Coordinates of C-alpha atoms (C1' of nucleotides) in Angstrom, one line a residue:
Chain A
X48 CA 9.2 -16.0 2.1
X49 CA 6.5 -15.9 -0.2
X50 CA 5.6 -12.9 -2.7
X51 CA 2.6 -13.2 -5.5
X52 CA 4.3 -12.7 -9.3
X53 CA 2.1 -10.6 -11.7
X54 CA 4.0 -13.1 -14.6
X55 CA 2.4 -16.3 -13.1
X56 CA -0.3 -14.8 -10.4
X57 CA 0.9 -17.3 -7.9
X58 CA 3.4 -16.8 -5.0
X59 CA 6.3 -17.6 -5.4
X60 CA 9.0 -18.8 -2.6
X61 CA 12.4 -16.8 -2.6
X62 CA 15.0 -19.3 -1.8
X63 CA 16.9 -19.2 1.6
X64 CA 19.5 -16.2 2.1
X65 CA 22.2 -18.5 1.8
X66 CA 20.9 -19.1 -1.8
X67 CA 22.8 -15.5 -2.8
X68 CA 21.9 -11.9 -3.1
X69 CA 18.5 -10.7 -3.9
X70 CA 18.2 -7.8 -6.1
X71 CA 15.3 -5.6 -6.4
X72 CA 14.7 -2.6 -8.7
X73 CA 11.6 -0.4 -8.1
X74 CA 10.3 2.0 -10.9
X75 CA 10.1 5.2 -9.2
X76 CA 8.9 8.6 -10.3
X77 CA 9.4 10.8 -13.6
X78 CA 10.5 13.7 -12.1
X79 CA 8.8 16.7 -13.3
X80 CA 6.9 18.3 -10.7
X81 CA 6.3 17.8 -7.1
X82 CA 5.3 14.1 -6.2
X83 CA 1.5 13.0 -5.3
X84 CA 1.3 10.4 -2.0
X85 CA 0.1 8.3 -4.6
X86 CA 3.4 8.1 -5.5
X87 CA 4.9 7.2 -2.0
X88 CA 3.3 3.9 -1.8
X89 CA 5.6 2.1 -3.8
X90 CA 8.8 3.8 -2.4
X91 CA 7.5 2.8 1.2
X92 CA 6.0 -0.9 0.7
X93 CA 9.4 -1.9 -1.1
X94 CA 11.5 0.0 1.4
X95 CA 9.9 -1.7 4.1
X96 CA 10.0 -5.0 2.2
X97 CA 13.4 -4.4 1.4
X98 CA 14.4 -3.7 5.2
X99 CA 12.1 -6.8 6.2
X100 CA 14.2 -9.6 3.7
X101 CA 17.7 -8.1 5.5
X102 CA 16.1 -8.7 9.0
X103 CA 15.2 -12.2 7.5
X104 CA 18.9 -12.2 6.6
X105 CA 19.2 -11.7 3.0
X106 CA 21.7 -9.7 1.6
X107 CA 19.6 -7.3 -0.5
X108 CA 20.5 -4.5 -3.5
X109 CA 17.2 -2.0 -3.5
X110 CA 17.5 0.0 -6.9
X111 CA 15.1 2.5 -7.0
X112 CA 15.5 4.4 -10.6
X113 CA 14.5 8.4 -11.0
X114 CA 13.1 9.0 -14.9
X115 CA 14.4 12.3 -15.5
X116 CA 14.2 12.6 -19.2
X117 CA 10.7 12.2 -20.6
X118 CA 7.7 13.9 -22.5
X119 CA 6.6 15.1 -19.1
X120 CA 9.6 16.9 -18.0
X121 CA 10.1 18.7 -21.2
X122 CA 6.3 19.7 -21.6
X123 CA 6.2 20.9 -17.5
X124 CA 9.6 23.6 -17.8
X125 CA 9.6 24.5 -21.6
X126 CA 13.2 25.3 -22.2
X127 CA 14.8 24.1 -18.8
X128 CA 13.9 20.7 -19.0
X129 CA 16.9 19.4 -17.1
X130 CA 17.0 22.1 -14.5
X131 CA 13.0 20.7 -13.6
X132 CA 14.3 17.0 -13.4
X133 CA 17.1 18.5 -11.0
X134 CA 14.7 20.2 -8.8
X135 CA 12.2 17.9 -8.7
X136 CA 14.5 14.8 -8.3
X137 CA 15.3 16.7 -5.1
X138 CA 12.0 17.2 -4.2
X139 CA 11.3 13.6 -4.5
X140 CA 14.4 13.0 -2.4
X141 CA 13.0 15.4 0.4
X142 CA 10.0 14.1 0.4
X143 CA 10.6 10.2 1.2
X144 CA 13.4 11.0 2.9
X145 CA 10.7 12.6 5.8
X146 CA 9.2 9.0 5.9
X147 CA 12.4 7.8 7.8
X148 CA 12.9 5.1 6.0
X149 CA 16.1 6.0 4.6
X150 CA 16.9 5.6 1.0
X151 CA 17.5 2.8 -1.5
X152 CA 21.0 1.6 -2.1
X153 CA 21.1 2.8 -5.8
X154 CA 19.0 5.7 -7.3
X155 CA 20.2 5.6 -10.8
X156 CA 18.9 8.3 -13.3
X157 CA 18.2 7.9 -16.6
X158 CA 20.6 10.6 -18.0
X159 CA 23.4 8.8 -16.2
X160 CA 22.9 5.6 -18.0
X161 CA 22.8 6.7 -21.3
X162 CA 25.8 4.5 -22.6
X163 CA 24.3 1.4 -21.4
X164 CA 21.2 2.5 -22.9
X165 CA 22.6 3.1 -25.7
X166 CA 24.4 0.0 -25.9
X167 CA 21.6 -2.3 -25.4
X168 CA 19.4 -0.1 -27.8
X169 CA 22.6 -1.6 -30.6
X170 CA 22.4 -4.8 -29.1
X171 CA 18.8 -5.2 -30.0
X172 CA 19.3 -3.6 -33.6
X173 CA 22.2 -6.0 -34.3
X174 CA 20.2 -9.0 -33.3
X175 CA 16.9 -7.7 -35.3
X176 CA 15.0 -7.0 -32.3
X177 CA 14.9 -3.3 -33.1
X178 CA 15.3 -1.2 -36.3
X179 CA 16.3 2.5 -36.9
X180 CA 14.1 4.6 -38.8
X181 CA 14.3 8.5 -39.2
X182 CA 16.4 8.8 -36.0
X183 CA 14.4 7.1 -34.3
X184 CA 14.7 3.5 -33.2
X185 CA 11.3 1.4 -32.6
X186 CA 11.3 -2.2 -30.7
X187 CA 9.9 -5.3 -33.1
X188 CA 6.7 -6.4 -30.9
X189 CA 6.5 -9.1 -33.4
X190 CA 10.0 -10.6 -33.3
X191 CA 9.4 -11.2 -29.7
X192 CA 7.2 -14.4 -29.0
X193 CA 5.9 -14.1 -25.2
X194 CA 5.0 -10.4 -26.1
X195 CA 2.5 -9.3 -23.6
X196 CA 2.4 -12.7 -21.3
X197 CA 3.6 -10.0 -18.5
X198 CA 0.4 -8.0 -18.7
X199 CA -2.2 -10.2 -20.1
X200 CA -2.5 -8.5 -23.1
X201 CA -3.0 -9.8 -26.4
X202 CA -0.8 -8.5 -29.1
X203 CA -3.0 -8.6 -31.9
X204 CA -5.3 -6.2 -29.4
X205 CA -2.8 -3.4 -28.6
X206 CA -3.8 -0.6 -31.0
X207 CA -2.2 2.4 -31.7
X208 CA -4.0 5.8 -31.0
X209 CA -2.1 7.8 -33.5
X210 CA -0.6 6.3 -36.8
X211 CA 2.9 6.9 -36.9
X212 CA 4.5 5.7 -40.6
X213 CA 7.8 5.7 -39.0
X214 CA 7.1 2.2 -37.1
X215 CA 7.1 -1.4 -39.6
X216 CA 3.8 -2.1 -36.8
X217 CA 1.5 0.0 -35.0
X218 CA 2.5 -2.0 -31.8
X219 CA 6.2 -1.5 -31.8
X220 CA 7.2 1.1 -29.1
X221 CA 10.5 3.7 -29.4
X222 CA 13.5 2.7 -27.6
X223 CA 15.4 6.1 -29.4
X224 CA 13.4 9.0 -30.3
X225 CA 15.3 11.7 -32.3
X226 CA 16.1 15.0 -31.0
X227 CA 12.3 17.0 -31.8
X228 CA 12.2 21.0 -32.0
X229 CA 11.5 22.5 -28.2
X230 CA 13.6 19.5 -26.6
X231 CA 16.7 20.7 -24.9
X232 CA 18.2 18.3 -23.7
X233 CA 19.9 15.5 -26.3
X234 CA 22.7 12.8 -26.3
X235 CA 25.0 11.5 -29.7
X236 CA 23.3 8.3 -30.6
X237 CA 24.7 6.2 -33.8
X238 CA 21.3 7.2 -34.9
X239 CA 21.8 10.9 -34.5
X240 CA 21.0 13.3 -32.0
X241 CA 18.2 12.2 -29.3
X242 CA 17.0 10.4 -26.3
X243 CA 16.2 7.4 -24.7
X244 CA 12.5 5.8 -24.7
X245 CA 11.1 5.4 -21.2
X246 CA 11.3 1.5 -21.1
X247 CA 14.5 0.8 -22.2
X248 CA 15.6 3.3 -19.8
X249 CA 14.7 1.2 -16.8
X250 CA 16.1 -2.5 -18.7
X251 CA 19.2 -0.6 -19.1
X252 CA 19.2 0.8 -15.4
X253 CA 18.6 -2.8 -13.8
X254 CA 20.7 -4.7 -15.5
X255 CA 23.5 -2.0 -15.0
X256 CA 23.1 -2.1 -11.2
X257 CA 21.8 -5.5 -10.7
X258 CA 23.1 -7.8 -13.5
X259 CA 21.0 -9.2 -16.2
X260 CA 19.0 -11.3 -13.8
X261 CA 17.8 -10.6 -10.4
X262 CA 14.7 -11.5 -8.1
X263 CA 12.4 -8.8 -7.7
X264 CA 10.9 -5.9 -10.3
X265 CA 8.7 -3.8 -8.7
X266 CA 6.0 -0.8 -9.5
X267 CA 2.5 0.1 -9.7
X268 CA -0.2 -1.7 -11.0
X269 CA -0.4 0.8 -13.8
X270 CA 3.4 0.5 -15.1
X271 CA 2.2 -3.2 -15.7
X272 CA 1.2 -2.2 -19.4
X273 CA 2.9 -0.9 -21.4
X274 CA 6.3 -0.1 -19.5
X275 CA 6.9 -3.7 -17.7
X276 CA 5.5 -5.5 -20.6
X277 CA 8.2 -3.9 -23.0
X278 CA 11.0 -3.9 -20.5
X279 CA 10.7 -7.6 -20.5
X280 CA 10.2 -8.2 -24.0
X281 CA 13.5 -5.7 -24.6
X282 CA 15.5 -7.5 -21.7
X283 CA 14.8 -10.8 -22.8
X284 CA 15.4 -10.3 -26.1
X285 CA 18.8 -8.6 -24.9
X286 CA 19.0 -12.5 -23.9
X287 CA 18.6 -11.0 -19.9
X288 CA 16.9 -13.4 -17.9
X289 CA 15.6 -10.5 -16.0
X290 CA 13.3 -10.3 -13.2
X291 CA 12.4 -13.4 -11.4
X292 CA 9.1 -12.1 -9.5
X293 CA 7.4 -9.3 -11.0
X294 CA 5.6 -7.2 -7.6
X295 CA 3.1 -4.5 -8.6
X296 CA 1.3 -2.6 -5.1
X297 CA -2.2 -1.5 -6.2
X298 CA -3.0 2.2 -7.0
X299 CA -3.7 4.5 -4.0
X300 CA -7.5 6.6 -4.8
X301 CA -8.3 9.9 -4.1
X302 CA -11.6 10.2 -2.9
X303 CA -14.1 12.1 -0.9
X304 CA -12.1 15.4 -1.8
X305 CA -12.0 16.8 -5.1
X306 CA -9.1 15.5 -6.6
X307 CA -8.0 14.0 -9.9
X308 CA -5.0 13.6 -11.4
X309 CA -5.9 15.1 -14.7
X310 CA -7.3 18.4 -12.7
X311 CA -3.3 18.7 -10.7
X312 CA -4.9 19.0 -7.6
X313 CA -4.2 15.8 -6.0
X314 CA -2.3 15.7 -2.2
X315 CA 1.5 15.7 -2.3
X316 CA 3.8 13.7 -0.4
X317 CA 4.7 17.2 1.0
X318 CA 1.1 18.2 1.9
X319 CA 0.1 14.9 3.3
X320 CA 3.1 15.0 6.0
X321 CA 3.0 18.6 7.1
X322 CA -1.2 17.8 7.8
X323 CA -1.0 14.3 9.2
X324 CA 2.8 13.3 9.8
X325 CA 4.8 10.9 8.8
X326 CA 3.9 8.3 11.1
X327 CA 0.1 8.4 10.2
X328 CA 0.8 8.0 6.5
X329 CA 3.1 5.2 7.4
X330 CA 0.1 3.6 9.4
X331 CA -2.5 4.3 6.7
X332 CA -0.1 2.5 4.2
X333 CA 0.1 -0.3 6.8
X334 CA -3.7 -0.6 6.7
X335 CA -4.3 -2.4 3.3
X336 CA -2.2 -5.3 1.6
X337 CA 0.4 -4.0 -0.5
X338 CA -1.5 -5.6 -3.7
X339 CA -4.9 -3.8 -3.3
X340 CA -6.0 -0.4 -3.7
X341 CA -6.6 1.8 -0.9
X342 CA -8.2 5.0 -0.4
X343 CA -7.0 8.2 0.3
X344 CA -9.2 10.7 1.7
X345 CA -9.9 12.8 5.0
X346 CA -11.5 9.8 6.7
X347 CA -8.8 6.8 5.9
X348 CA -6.3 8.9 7.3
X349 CA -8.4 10.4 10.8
X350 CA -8.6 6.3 11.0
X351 CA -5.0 6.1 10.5
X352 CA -4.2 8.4 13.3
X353 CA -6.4 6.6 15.2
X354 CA -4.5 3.5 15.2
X355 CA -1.1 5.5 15.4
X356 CA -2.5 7.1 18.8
X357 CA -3.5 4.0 20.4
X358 CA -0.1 2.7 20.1
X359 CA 1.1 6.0 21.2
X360 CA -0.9 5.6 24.4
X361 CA 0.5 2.3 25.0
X362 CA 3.8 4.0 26.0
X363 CA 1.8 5.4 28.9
X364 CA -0.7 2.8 29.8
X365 CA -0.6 1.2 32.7
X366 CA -0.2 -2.8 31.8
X367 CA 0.7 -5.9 33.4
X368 CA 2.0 -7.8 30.2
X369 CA 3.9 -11.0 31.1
X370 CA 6.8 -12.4 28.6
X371 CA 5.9 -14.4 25.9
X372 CA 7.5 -16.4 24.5
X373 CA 7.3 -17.6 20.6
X374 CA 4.7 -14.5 20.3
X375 CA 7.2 -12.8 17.9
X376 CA 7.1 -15.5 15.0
X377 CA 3.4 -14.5 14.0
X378 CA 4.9 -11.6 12.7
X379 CA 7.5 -13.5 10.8
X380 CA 4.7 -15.8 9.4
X381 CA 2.6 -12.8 8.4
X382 CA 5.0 -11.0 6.4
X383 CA 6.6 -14.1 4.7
X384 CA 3.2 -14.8 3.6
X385 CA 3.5 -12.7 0.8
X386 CA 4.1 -9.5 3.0
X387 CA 0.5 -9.3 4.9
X388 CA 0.9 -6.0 6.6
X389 CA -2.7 -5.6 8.0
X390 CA -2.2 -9.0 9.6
X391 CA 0.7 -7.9 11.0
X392 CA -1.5 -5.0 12.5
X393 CA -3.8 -7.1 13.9
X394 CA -0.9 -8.8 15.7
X395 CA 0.4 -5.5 16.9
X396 CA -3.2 -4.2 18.2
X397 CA -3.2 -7.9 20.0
X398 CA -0.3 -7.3 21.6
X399 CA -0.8 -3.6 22.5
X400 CA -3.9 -4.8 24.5
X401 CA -2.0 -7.0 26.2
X402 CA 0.8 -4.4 27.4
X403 CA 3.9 -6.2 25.3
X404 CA 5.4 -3.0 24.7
X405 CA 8.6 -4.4 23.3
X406 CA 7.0 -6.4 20.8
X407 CA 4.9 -3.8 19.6
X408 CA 8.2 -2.1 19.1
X409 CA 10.1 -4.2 17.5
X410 CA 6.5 -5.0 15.3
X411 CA 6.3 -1.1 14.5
X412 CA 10.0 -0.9 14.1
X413 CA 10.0 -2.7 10.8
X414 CA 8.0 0.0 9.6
X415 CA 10.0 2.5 10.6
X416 CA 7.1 3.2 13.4
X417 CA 8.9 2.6 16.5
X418 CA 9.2 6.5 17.3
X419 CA 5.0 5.7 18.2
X420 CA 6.0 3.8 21.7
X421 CA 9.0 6.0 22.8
X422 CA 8.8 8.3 25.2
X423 CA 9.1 11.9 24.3
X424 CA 10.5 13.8 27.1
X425 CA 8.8 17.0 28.5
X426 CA 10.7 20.3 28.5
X427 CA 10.8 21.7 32.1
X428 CA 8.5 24.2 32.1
X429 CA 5.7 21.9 31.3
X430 CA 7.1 19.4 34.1
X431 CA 6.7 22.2 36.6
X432 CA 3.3 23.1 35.2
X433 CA 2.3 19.4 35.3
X434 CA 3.7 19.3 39.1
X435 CA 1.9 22.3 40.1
X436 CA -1.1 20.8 38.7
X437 CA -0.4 17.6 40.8
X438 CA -0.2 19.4 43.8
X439 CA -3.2 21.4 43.4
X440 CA -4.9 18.5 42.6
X441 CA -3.7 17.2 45.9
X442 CA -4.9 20.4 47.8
X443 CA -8.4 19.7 46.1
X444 CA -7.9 22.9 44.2
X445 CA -9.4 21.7 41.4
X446 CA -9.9 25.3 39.6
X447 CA -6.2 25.7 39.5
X448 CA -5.6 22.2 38.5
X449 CA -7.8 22.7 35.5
X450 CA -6.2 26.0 34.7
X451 CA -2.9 24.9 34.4
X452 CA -4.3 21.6 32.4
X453 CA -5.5 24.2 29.5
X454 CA -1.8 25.7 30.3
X455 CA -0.2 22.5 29.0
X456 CA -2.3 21.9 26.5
X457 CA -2.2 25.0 25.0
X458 CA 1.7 24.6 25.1
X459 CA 1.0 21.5 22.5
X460 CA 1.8 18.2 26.0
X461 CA -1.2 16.2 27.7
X462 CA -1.1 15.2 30.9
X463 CA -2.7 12.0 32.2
X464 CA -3.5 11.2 35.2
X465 CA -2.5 7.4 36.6
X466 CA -3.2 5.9 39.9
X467 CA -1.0 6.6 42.7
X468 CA -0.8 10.8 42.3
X469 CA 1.3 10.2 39.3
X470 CA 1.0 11.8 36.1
X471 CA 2.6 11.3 32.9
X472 CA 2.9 13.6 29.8
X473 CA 3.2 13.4 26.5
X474 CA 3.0 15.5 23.4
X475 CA -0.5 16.1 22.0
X476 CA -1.3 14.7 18.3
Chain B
rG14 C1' -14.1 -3.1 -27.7
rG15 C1' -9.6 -5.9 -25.3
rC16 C1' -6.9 -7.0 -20.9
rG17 C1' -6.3 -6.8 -15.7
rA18 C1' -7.6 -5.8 -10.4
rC19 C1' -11.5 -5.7 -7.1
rG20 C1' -16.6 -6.0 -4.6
rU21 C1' -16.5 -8.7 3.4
rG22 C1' -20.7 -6.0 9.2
rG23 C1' -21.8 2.1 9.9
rC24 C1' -16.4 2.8 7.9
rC25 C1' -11.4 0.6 7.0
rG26 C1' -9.6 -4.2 6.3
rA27 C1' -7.3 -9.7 7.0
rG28 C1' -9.1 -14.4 5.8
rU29 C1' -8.1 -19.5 -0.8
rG30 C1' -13.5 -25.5 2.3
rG31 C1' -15.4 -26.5 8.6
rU32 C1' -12.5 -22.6 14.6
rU33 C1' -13.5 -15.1 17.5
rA34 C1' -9.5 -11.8 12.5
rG35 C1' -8.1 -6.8 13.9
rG36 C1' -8.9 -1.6 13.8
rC37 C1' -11.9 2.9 13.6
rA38 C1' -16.6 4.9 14.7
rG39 C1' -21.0 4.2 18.0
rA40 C1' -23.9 2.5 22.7
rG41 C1' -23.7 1.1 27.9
rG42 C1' -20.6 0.4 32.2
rC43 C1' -15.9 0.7 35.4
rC44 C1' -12.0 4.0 36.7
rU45 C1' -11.4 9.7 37.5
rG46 C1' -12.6 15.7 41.5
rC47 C1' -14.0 16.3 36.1
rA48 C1' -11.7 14.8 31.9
rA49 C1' -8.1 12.2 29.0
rA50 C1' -5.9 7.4 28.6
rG51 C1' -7.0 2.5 29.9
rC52 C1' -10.4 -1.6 31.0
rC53 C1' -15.2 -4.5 30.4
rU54 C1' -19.8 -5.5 27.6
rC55 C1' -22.5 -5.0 22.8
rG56 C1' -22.1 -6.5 16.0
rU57 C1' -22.7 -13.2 13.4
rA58 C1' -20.9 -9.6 7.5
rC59 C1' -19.0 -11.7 3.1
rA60 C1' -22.6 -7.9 -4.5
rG61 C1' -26.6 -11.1 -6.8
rC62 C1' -28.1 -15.9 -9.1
rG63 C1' -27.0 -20.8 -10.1
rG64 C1' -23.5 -25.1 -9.4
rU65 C1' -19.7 -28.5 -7.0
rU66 C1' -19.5 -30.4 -1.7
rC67 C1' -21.5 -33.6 4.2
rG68 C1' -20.1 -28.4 4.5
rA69 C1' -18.2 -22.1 0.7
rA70 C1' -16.8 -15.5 2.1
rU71 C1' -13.2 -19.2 0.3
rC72 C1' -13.8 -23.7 -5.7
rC73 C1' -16.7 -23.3 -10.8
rG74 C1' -20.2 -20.6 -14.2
rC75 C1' -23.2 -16.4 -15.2
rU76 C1' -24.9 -11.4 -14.0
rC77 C1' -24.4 -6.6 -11.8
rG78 C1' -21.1 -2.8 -10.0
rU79 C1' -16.3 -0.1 -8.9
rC80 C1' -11.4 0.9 -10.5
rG81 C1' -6.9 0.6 -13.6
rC82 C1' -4.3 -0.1 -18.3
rC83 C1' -4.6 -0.2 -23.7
rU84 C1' 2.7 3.5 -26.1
rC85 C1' 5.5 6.7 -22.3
rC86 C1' 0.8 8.3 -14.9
rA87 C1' 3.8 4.6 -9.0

RNA sequence: GGCGACGUGGCCGAGUGGUUAGGCAGAGGCCUGCAAAGCCUCGUACAGCGGUUCGAAUCCGCUCGUCGCCUCCA
């Protein structure tokens, strides 16, 4: 198994399962209002990878943190900060939870960690890493020598916007800010009244529920700098060895509708499902490498249901489709090889031309796709309507036949006709 | 300005030196009472310019373009 680092930009080989655990922690959302489907692409590639390193029989720890404290929460619900994060967190939870993938096996939060945080935060202060001032406790960029090797950045580049005298240097970044006017929600610190910083949030959060080292840190390409770059430089400092492969999935776009981010008006996870389903988002994920960007708009998702219906139709195609054998390990080869999900596609279309319905399902299975090649039983009415149709068909009453197609159709089922005076009927998409 | 990612046929999208990727859309045909689904046939692409090489989409350099990040957006 093979996975490219951001750290090195070269794949690197995860050692056999019998090696020990693999830990992975995921940066996941900051709660604060109802999550985009830009947001869903990292929850789904790592769930998927996650479920595709047990079926290769590694014993994996998926860590999946929520960031509910932060600027963002407290500037969205003025007041009620912490009932927001609550809400939202749920939202989130609702929301991924209708991709069927199930959930990660730890979803920390940030205001649940705040003694480790805290702790760590001391740690660094003691060992000169970090220093206290006004309240506040800032992270010495400078005291730290591979200071952004994560992100490619050069220190002596990274500028500050706003001049803050507080900080010793402009590049140093709050691990502890103190309690501010119009913030309500605040812990006891040894530095006074405040909160956590947003990186040392998540370097607290790993290393709580994975140890100080583990395999795989992942997020999106736009946590690479600043939040990875300082979670290493704290957790190393902390003397953490930290994360051995650093995985970030490219941004998702929104085009060819008018969204932006900065206008609010982007798609939610919600929205996305209730027009297209789950099982087309999961197919239009499937589409592009989990490094690259994709695009989201109206017509990358019509394609995406495209490709979900033909595998749909498989179920009821009429195919010869022998048994072959050895067929299954160009899957295995596709997604060790740094987790090529379009290949695997390509595989699956293959295979689905060739009638191998149970390797297409155990293909779209890993994906949490399977649901696309099982049948979907009929209610009885629309049996009898199809079998009425049948016989009028048979009768050459093809008026009637037609009549009670529109029937079933209007009643949300398709009928298809197969050779033999059979029929078979499925839900219409 | 700095750093990073990326630029493949109408569209999406694999492919890190030499073999057909695959899908979607489209056209024609088969099948069908008509459809639907399915099946068959049809596309020789790799931003541009140089270079390395017997040979490059794939390696190197330059240029152009798109996007992201640059202190709290996955």
């Amino acid at each position: 198994m093979r996975l490219t680092d951001t750290l090195t930009g070269e794949l690197v080989e995860l050692p056999p399962p019998k090696d020990g655990p693999i830990g992975m922690y995921v940066c996941g959302p900051t709660v604060y209002q109802r999550a985009h489907i830009g947001n869903a692409r990292p929850y789904v590639v790592f769930s998927w990878l996650a479920n595709w390193l047990r079926y290769r029989g590694y014993d994996v720890t998926y860590v999946h943190n929520i960031t509910d404290v932060n600027d963002k929460i407290y500037e969205a619900a003025p007041g009620h900060s912490a009932e927001r994060a609550r809400d939202a967190t749920q939202w989130y939870l609702d929301d991924t939870d209708a991709f069927g993938l199930g959930r990660p096996d730890v979803l920390p939060l940030a205001t649940e960690t705040i003694p480790e945080i805290v702790g760590l935060i001391e740690q660094l202060v003691a060992s000169g890493h970090a220093y206290e001032s006004e309240g506040d406790v800032y992270y010495r960029v400078t005291s730290f020598h591979s200071y952004g090797k994560l992100s490619g950045q050069r220190p002596d580049q990274v500028e500050e916007q706003e001049p803050n005298p507080r900080k010793e240097d402009s590049r140093d970044f709050a691990l502890w800010k103190a309690n501010k006017p119009g913030e309500d929600t605040s812990w006891e610190s040894p530095w006074g009244l405040g909160r956590p910083g947003w990186h040392i949030e998540c370097s607290a959060m790993a290393a709580k529920h994975l140890g100080p080292e583990f395999w795989i840190h992942g997020g999106g390409m736009d946590l690479v700098f600043p939040h990875h770059e300082n979670e290493r430089a704290q957790s190393l400092a902390a003397g953490h060895p930290y994360a051995k492969v650093w995985m970030h999935n490219g941004l998702l776009r929104f085009t060819g509708e008018k969204m932006s981010k900065s206008v609010g008006n982007v798609a939610s996870i919600q929205d996305v499902i209730a027009e297209w389903g789950a099982e087309t988002a999961l197919l239009f994920f499937l589409t592009a490498h989990w490094r690259k960007p994709i695009d989201f708009s109206p017509e990358t998702m019509a394609a995406a249901k495209a490709q979900a219906d033909s595998f749909r139709n498989l179920s009821v195609s009429i195919k010869a489709g022998g048994t072959p054998l050895n067929e299954w390990s160009r899957v295995e080869e596709a997604l060790d090889d740094d987790f090529n999900t379009p290949a695997v596609l390509a595989v699956l279309h293959e295979w689905r031309s060739r009638g191998h319905i149970s390797l297409v399902t155990k293909g779209l299975d890993i994906f949490g796709l399977g649901s696309l090649t099982s049948e979907k039983p009929a209610p009885h009415e629309i049996v009898e309507l199809a079998d009425r149709r049948l016989a009028a068909r048979a009768q050459h009453d093809f008026a009637e036949a037609d009549r009670l197609r529109t029937e079933i159709e209007a009643a949300g089922w398709e009928v298809r006709d197969i050779p033999g005076a059979q029929h078979q009927i499925l839900p219409r998409t």
